[in-house]
mmCIF file of C-alpha atoms and ligand atoms in Angstrom:
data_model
loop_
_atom_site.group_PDB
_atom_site.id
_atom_site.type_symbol
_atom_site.label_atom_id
_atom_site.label_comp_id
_atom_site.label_asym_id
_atom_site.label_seq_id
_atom_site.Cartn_x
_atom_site.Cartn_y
_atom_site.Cartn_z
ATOM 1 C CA UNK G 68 22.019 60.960 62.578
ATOM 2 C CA UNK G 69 23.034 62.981 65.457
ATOM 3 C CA UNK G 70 20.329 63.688 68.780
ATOM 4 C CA UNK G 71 19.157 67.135 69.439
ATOM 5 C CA UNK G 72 20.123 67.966 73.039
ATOM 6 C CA UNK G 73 18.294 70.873 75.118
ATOM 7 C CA UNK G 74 20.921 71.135 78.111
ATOM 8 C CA UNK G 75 19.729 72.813 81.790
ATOM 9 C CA UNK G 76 21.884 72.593 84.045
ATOM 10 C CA UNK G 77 22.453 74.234 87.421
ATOM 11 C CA UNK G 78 26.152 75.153 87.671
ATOM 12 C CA UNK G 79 27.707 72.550 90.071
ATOM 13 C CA UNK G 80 31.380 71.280 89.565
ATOM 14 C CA UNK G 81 29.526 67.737 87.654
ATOM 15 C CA UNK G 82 26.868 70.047 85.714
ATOM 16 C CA UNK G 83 29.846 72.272 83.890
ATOM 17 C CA UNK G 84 31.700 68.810 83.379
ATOM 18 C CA UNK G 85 28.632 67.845 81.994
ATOM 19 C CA UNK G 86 28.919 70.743 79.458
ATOM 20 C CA UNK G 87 32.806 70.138 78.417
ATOM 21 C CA UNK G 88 31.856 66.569 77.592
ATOM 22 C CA UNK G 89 28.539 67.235 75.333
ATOM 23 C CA UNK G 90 30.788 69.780 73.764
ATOM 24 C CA UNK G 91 32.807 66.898 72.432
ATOM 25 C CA UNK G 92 30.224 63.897 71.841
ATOM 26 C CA UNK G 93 30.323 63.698 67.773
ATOM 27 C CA UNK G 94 26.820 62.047 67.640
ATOM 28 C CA UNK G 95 24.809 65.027 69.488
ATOM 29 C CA UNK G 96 23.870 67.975 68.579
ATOM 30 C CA UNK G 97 23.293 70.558 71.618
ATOM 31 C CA UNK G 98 20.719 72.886 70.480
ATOM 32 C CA UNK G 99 20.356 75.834 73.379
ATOM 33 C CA UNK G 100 21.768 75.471 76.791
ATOM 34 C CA UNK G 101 20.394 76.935 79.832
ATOM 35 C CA UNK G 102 21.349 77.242 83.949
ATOM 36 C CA UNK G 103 19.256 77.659 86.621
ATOM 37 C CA UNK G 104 20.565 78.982 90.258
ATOM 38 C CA UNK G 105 20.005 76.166 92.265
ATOM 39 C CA UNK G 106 23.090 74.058 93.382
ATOM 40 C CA UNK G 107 25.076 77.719 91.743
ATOM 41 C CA UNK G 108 24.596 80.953 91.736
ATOM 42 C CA UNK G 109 23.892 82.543 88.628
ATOM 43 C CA UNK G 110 26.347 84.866 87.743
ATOM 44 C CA UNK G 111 29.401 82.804 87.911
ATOM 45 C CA UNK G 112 27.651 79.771 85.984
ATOM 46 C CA UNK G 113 26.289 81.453 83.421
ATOM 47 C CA UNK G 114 30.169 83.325 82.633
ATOM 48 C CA UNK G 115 31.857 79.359 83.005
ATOM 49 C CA UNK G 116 29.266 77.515 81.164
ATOM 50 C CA UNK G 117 29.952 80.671 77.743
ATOM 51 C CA UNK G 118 33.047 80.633 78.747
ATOM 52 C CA UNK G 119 33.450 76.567 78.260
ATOM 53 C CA UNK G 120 31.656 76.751 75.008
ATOM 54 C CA UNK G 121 33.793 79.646 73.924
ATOM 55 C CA UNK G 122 37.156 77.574 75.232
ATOM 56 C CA UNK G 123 35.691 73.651 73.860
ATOM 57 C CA UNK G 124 32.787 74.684 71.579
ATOM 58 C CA UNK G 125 31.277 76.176 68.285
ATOM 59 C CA UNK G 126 29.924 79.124 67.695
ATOM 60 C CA UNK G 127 26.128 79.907 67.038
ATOM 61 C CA UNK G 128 25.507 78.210 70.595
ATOM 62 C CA UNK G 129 23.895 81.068 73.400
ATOM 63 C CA UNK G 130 23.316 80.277 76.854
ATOM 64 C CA UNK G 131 19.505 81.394 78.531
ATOM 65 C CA UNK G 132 19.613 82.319 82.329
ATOM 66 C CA UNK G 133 16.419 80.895 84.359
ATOM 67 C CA UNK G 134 14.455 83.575 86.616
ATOM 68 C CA UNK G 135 12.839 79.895 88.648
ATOM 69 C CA UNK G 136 13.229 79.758 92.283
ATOM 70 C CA UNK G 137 12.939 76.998 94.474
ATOM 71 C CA UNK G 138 11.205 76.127 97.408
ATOM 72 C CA UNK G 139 14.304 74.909 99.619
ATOM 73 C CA UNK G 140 17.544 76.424 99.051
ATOM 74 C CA UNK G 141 20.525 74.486 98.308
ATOM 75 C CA UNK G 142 23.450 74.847 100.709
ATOM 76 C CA UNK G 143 25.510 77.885 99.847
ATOM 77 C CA UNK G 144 29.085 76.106 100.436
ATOM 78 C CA UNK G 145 27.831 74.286 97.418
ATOM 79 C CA UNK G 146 26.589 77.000 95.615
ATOM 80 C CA UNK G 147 29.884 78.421 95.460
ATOM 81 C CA UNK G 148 31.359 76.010 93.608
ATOM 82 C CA UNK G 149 30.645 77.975 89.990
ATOM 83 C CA UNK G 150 32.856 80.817 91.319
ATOM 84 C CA UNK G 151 35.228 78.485 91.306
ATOM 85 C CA UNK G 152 34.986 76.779 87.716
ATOM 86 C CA UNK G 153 34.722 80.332 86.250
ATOM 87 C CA UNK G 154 37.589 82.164 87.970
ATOM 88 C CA UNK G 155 39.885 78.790 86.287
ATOM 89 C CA UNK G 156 42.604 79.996 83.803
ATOM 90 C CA UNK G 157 42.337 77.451 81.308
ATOM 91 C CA UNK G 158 38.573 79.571 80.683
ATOM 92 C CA UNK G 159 39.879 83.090 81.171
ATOM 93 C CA UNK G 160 42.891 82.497 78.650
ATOM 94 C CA UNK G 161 41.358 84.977 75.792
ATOM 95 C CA UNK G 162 40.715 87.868 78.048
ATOM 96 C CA UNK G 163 36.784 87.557 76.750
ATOM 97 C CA UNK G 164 33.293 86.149 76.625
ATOM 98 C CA UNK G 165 31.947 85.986 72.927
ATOM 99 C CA UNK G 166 29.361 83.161 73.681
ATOM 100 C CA UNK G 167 26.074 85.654 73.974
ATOM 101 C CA UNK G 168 23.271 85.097 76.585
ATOM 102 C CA UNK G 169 20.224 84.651 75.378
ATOM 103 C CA UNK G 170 17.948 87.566 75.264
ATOM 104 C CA UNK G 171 14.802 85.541 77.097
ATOM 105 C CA UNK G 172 14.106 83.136 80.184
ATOM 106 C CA UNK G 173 15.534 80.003 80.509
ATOM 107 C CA UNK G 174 11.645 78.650 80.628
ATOM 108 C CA UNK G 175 10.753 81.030 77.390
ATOM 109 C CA UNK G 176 14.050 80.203 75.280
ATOM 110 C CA UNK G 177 13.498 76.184 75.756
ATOM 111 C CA UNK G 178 9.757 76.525 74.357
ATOM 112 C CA UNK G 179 11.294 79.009 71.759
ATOM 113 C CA UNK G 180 14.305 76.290 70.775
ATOM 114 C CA UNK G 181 12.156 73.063 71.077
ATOM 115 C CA UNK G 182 9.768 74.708 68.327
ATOM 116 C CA UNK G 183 12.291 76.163 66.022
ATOM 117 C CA UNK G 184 14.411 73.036 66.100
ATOM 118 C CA UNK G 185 13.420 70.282 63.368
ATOM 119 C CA UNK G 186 11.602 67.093 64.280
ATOM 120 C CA UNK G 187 12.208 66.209 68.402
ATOM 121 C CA UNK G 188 14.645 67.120 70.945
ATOM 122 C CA UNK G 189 16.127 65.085 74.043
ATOM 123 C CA UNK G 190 16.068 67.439 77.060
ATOM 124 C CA UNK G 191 18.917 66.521 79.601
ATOM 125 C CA UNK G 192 18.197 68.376 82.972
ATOM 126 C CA UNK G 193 20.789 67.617 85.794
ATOM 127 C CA UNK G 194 19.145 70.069 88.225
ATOM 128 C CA UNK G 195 16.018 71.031 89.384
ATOM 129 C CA UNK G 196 13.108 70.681 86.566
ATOM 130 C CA UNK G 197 11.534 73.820 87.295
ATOM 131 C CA UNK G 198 12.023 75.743 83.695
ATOM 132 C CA UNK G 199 10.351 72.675 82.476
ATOM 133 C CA UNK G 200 7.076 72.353 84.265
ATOM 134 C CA UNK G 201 6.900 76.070 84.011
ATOM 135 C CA UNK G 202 7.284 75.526 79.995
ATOM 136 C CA UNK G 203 4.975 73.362 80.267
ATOM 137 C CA UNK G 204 2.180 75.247 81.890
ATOM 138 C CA UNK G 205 2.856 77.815 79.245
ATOM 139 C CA UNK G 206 2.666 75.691 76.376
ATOM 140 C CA UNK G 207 1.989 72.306 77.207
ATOM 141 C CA UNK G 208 1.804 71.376 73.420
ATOM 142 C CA UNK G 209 5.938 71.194 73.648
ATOM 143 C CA UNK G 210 5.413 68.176 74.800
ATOM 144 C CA UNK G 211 4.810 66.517 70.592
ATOM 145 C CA UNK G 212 8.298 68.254 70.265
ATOM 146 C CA UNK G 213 10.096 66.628 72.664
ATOM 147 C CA UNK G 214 12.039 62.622 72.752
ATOM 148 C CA UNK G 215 12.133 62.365 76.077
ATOM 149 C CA UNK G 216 13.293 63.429 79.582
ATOM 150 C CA UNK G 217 17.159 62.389 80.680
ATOM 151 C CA UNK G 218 17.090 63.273 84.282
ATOM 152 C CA UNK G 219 19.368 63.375 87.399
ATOM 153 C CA UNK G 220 17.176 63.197 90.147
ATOM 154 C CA UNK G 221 15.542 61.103 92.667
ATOM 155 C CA UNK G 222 16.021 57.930 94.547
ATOM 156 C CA UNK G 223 14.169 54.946 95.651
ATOM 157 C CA UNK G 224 15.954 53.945 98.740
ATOM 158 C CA UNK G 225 15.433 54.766 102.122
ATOM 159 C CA UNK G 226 18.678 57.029 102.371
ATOM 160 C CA UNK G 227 18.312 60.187 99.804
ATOM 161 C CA UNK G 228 20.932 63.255 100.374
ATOM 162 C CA UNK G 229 19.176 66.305 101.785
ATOM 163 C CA UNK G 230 20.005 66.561 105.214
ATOM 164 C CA UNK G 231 18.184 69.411 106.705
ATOM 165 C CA UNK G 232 15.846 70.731 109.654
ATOM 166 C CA UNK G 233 12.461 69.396 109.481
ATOM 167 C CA UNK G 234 13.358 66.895 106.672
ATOM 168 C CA UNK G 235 13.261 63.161 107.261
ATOM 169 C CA UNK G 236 16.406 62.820 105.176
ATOM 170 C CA UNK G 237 14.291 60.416 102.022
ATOM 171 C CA UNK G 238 15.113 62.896 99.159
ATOM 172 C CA UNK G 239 17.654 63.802 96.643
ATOM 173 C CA UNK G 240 18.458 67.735 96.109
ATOM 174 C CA UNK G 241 17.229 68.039 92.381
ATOM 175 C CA UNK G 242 13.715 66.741 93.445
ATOM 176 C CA UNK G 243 13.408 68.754 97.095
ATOM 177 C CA UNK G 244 14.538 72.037 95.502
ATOM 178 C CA UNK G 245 11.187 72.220 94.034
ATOM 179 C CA UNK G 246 8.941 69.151 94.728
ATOM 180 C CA UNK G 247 5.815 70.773 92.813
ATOM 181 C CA UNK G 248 8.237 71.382 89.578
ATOM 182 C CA UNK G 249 8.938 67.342 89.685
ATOM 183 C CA UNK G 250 4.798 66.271 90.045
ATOM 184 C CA UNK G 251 4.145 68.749 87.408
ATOM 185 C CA UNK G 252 6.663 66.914 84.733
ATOM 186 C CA UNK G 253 5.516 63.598 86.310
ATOM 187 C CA UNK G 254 1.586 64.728 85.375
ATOM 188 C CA UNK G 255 3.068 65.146 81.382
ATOM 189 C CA UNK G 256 2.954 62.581 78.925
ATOM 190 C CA UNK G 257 7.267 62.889 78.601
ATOM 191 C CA UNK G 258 8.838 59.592 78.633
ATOM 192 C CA UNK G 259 11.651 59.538 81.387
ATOM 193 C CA UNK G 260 14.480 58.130 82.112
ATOM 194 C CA UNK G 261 15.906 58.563 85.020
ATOM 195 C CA UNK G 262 19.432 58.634 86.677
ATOM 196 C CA UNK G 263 18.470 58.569 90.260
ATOM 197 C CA UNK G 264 21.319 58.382 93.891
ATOM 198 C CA UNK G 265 21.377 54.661 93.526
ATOM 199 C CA UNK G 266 22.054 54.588 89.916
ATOM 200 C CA UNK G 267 25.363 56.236 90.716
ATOM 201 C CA UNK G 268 26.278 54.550 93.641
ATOM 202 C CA UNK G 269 28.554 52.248 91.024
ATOM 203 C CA UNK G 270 30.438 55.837 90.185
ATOM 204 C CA UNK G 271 31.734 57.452 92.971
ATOM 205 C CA UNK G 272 34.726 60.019 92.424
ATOM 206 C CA UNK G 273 37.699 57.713 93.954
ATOM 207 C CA UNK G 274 41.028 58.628 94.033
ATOM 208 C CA UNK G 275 42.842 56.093 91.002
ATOM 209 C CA UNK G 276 40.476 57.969 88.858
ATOM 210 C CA UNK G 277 41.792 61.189 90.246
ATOM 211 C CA UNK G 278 45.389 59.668 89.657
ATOM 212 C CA UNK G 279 44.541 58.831 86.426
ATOM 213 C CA UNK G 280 43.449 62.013 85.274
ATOM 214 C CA UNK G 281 46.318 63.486 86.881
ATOM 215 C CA UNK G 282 48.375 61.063 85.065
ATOM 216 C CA UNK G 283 46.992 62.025 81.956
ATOM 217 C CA UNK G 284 46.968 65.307 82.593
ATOM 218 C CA UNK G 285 49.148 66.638 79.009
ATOM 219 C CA UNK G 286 45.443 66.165 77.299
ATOM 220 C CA UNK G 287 44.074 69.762 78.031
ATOM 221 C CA UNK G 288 40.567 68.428 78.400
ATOM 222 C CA UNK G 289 41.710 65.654 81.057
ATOM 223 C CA UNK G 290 43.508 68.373 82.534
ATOM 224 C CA UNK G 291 40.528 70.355 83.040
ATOM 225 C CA UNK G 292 38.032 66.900 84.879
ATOM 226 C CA UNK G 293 41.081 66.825 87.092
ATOM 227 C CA UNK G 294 41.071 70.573 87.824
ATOM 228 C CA UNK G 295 37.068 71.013 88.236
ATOM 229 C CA UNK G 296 37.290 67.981 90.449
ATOM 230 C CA UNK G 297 39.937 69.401 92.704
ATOM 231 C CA UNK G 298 37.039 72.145 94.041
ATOM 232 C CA UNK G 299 35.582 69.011 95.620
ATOM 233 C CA UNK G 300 38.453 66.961 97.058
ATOM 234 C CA UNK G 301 37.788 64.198 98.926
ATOM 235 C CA UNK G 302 37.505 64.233 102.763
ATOM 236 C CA UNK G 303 39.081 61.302 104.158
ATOM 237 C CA UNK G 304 39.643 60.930 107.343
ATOM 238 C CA UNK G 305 36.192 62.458 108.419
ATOM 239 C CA UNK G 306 33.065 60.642 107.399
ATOM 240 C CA UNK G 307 30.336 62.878 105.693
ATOM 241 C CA UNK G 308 28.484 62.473 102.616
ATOM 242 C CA UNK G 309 31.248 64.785 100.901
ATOM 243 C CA UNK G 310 31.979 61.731 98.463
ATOM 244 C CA UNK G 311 31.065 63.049 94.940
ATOM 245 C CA UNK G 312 29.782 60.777 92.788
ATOM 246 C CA UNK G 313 29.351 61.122 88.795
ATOM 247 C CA UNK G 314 25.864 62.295 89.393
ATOM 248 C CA UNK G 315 25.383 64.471 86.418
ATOM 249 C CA UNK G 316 28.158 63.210 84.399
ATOM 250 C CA UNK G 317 26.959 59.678 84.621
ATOM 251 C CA UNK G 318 23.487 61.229 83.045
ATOM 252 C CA UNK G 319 24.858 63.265 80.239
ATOM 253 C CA UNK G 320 27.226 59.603 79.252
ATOM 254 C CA UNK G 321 24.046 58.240 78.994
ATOM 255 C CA UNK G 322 22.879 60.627 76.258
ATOM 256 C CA UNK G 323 25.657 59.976 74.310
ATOM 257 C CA UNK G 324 26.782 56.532 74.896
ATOM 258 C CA UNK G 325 23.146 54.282 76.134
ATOM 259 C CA UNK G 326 24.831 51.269 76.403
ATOM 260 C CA UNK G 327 26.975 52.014 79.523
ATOM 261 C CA UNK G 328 23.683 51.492 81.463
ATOM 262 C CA UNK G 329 21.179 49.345 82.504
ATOM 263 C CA UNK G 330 17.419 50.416 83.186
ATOM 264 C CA UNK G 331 14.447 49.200 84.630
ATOM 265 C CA UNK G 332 10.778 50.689 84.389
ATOM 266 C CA UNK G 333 9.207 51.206 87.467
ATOM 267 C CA UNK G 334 5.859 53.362 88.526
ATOM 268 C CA UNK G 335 6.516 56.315 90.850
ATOM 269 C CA UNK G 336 4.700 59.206 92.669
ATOM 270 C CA UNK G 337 6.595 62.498 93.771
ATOM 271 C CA UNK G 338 5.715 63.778 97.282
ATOM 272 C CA UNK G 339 5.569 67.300 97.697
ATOM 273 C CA UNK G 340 4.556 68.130 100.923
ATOM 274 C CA UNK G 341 5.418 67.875 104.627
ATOM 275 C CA UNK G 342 8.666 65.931 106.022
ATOM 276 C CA UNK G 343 8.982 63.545 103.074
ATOM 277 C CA UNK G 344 9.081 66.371 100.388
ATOM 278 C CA UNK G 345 11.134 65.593 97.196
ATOM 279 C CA UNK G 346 10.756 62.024 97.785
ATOM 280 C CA UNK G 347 10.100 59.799 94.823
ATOM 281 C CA UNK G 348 8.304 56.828 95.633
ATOM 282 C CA UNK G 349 7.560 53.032 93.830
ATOM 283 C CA UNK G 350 4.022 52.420 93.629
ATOM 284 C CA UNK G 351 1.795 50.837 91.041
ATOM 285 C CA UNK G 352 -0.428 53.575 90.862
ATOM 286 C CA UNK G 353 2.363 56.096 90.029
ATOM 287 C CA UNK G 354 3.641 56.935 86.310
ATOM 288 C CA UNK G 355 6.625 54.976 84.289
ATOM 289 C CA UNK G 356 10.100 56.269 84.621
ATOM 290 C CA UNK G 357 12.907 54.236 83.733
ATOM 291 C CA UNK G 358 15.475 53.945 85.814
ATOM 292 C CA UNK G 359 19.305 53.221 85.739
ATOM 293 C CA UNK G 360 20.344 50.277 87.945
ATOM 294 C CA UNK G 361 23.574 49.146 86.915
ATOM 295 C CA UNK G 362 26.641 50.926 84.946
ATOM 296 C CA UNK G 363 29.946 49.505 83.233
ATOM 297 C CA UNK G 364 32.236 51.241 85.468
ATOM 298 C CA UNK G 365 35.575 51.351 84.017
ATOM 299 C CA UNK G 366 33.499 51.594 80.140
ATOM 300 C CA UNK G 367 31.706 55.082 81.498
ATOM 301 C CA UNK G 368 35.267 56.204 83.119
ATOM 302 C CA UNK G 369 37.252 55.382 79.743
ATOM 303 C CA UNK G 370 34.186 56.960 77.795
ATOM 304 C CA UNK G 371 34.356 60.372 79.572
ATOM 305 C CA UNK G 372 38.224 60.345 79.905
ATOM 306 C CA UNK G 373 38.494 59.656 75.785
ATOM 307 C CA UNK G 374 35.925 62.194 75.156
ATOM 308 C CA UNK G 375 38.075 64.775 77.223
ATOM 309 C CA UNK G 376 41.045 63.537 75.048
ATOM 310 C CA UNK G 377 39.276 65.531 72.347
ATOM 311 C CA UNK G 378 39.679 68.830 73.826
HETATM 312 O O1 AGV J 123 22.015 65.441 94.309
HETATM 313 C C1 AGV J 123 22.932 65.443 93.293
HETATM 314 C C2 AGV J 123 22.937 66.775 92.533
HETATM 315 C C3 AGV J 123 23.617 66.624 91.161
HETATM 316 O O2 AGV J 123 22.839 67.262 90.154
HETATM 317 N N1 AGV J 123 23.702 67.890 93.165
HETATM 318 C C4 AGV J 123 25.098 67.676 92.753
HETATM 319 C C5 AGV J 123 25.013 67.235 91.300
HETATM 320 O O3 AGV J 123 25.211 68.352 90.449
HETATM 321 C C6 AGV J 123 23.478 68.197 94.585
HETATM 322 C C7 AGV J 123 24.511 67.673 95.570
HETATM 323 C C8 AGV J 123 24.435 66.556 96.378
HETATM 324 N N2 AGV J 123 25.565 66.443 97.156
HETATM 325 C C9 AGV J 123 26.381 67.492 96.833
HETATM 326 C C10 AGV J 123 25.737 68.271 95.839
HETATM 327 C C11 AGV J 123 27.674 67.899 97.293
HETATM 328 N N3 AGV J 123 28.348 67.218 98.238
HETATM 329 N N4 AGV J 123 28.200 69.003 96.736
HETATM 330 C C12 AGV J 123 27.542 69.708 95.803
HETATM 331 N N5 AGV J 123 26.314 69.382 95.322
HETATM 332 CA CA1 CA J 124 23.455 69.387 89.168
#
């Protein structure tokens, strides 16, 4: 039996990755896929992710744009990172786009493929959950028709990764993009599981696993980690928190392949105002999410590089 898979995703080097490699997972079935303009801009993600299912995919598949904005804007040097995917040969090879964009709202076309798709749906969300809560306040009866929440987003520690004026620095992008978005799924009855910073702190982007897909490079789909992965080389000889880690590629391996993980349930709150905003926080009196705390490196790395083998 293969898992319905509702895919939003918001355009960054790891979420279009994160596309290729559902593309090729024999025991899921994506239904709909839709991309919101947070850590992207719109244009260029919507064109790469049709043009990736055109290049990797079947047909039948459309792709739904989001109208949701956030609250705090994700850096624009990062934003431009779907210009990059897109303007790729390897996707621009046919000279067209046949891959059609869906003809409502990211928020409108999940509620409309959730209910037309038989019995329940996994929704995997490595950006901002803002197409879901508003879903949700539309028609929170989606909820029967859904498995659960796979999420990137989040952290527990200390340490998160937004560094910005009149933030204290505790929160990872997905959640501060739109705090309210986050306590709005957290209020549903979804079942979550979460892949939060610390999850994927066992994953970072190092360079053998650059040399390997180099090495292996002859596979078209290795080919193409190695060249979406070159937009974000690796800085080394000045320390920022450039290092990419598998963020959303970790969370989509998850979906197909459970087993590379291990997760713990904890109780958590989302804060959404003032200098802490986007934080997610352990307390008892919070909901369940389950989170990942430990990954099989070299399985997940040999996972994703013999799924790309497929291409
Ligand atoms: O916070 C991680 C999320 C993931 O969904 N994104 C990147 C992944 O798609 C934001 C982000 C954090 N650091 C970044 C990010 C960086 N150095 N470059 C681009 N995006
Ligand atoms: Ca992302």
């Amino acid at each position: 039996m293969k898992k319905n898979i509702y895919f939003n995703h918001d355009g960054g080097v790891d979420d279009l990755i994160s596309l290729f490699l559902l593309l090729h997972m024999d025991n899921v079935e994506l239904t709909s896929v839709s991309v919101i303009p947070a850590d992207c801009y719109l244009e260029p993600a919507m064109f790469a992710s049709r043009k990736i299912i055109d290049r990797f995919g079947s047909v039948g598949l459309d792709v739904a744009a989001s109208n949701s904005r956030g609250k705090n804007p994700f850096p624009k040097d990062w934003r431009m990172h779907a210009f990059y995917v897109d303007a790729l040969p390897l996707l621009n090879e046919s000279g067209k786009v046949v891959t059609p964009v869906a003809d409502k709202p990211a928020h409108l076309h999940m509620i409309d493929t959730l209910r037309a798709t038989e019995g329940k749906t996994t929704l995997l969300f490595t950006g901002p959950l803002t197409d879901l809560a508003r879903a949700l306040d539309i028609d929170a009866a989606i909820e029967e028709k859904v498995e659960r929440l796979v999420w990137m987003g989040g952290t527990f520690r200390e340490a998160g990764n937004v560094h910005e004026p009149e933030h204290d620095g505790t929160a990872e992008w997905n959640v501060f993009w739109d705090p309210d978005a986050a306590a709005r799924v957290w209020d549903s009855g979804i079942e979550i599981d979460l892949v939060a910073l610390e999850s994927t702190n066992q994953v970072p982007l190092t360079l053998d696993v650059r040399e390997r897909w180099a090495a292996e490079r002859k596979h078209i789909g290795v080919d193409f980690l190695g060249q979406c992965y070159a937009m974000v080389p690796p800085l080394v000889h000045f320390s920022t928190n450039s290092t990419y880690y598998l963020w959303d590629v970790l969370t989509t391996a998850f979906v197909g392949k459970s087993d590379l993980v291990k997760v713990q349930t904890i109780n958590s709150i989302v804060i959404t105002e003032g200098a802490s905003q986007g934080r997610t926080v352990e307390t008892e009196e919070g909901r369940p999410v389950h989170v990942v705390y430990d990954v099989d490196r070299d399985a997940f790395f040999d996972y994703i590089t013999e799924l790309a083998k497929k291409a």
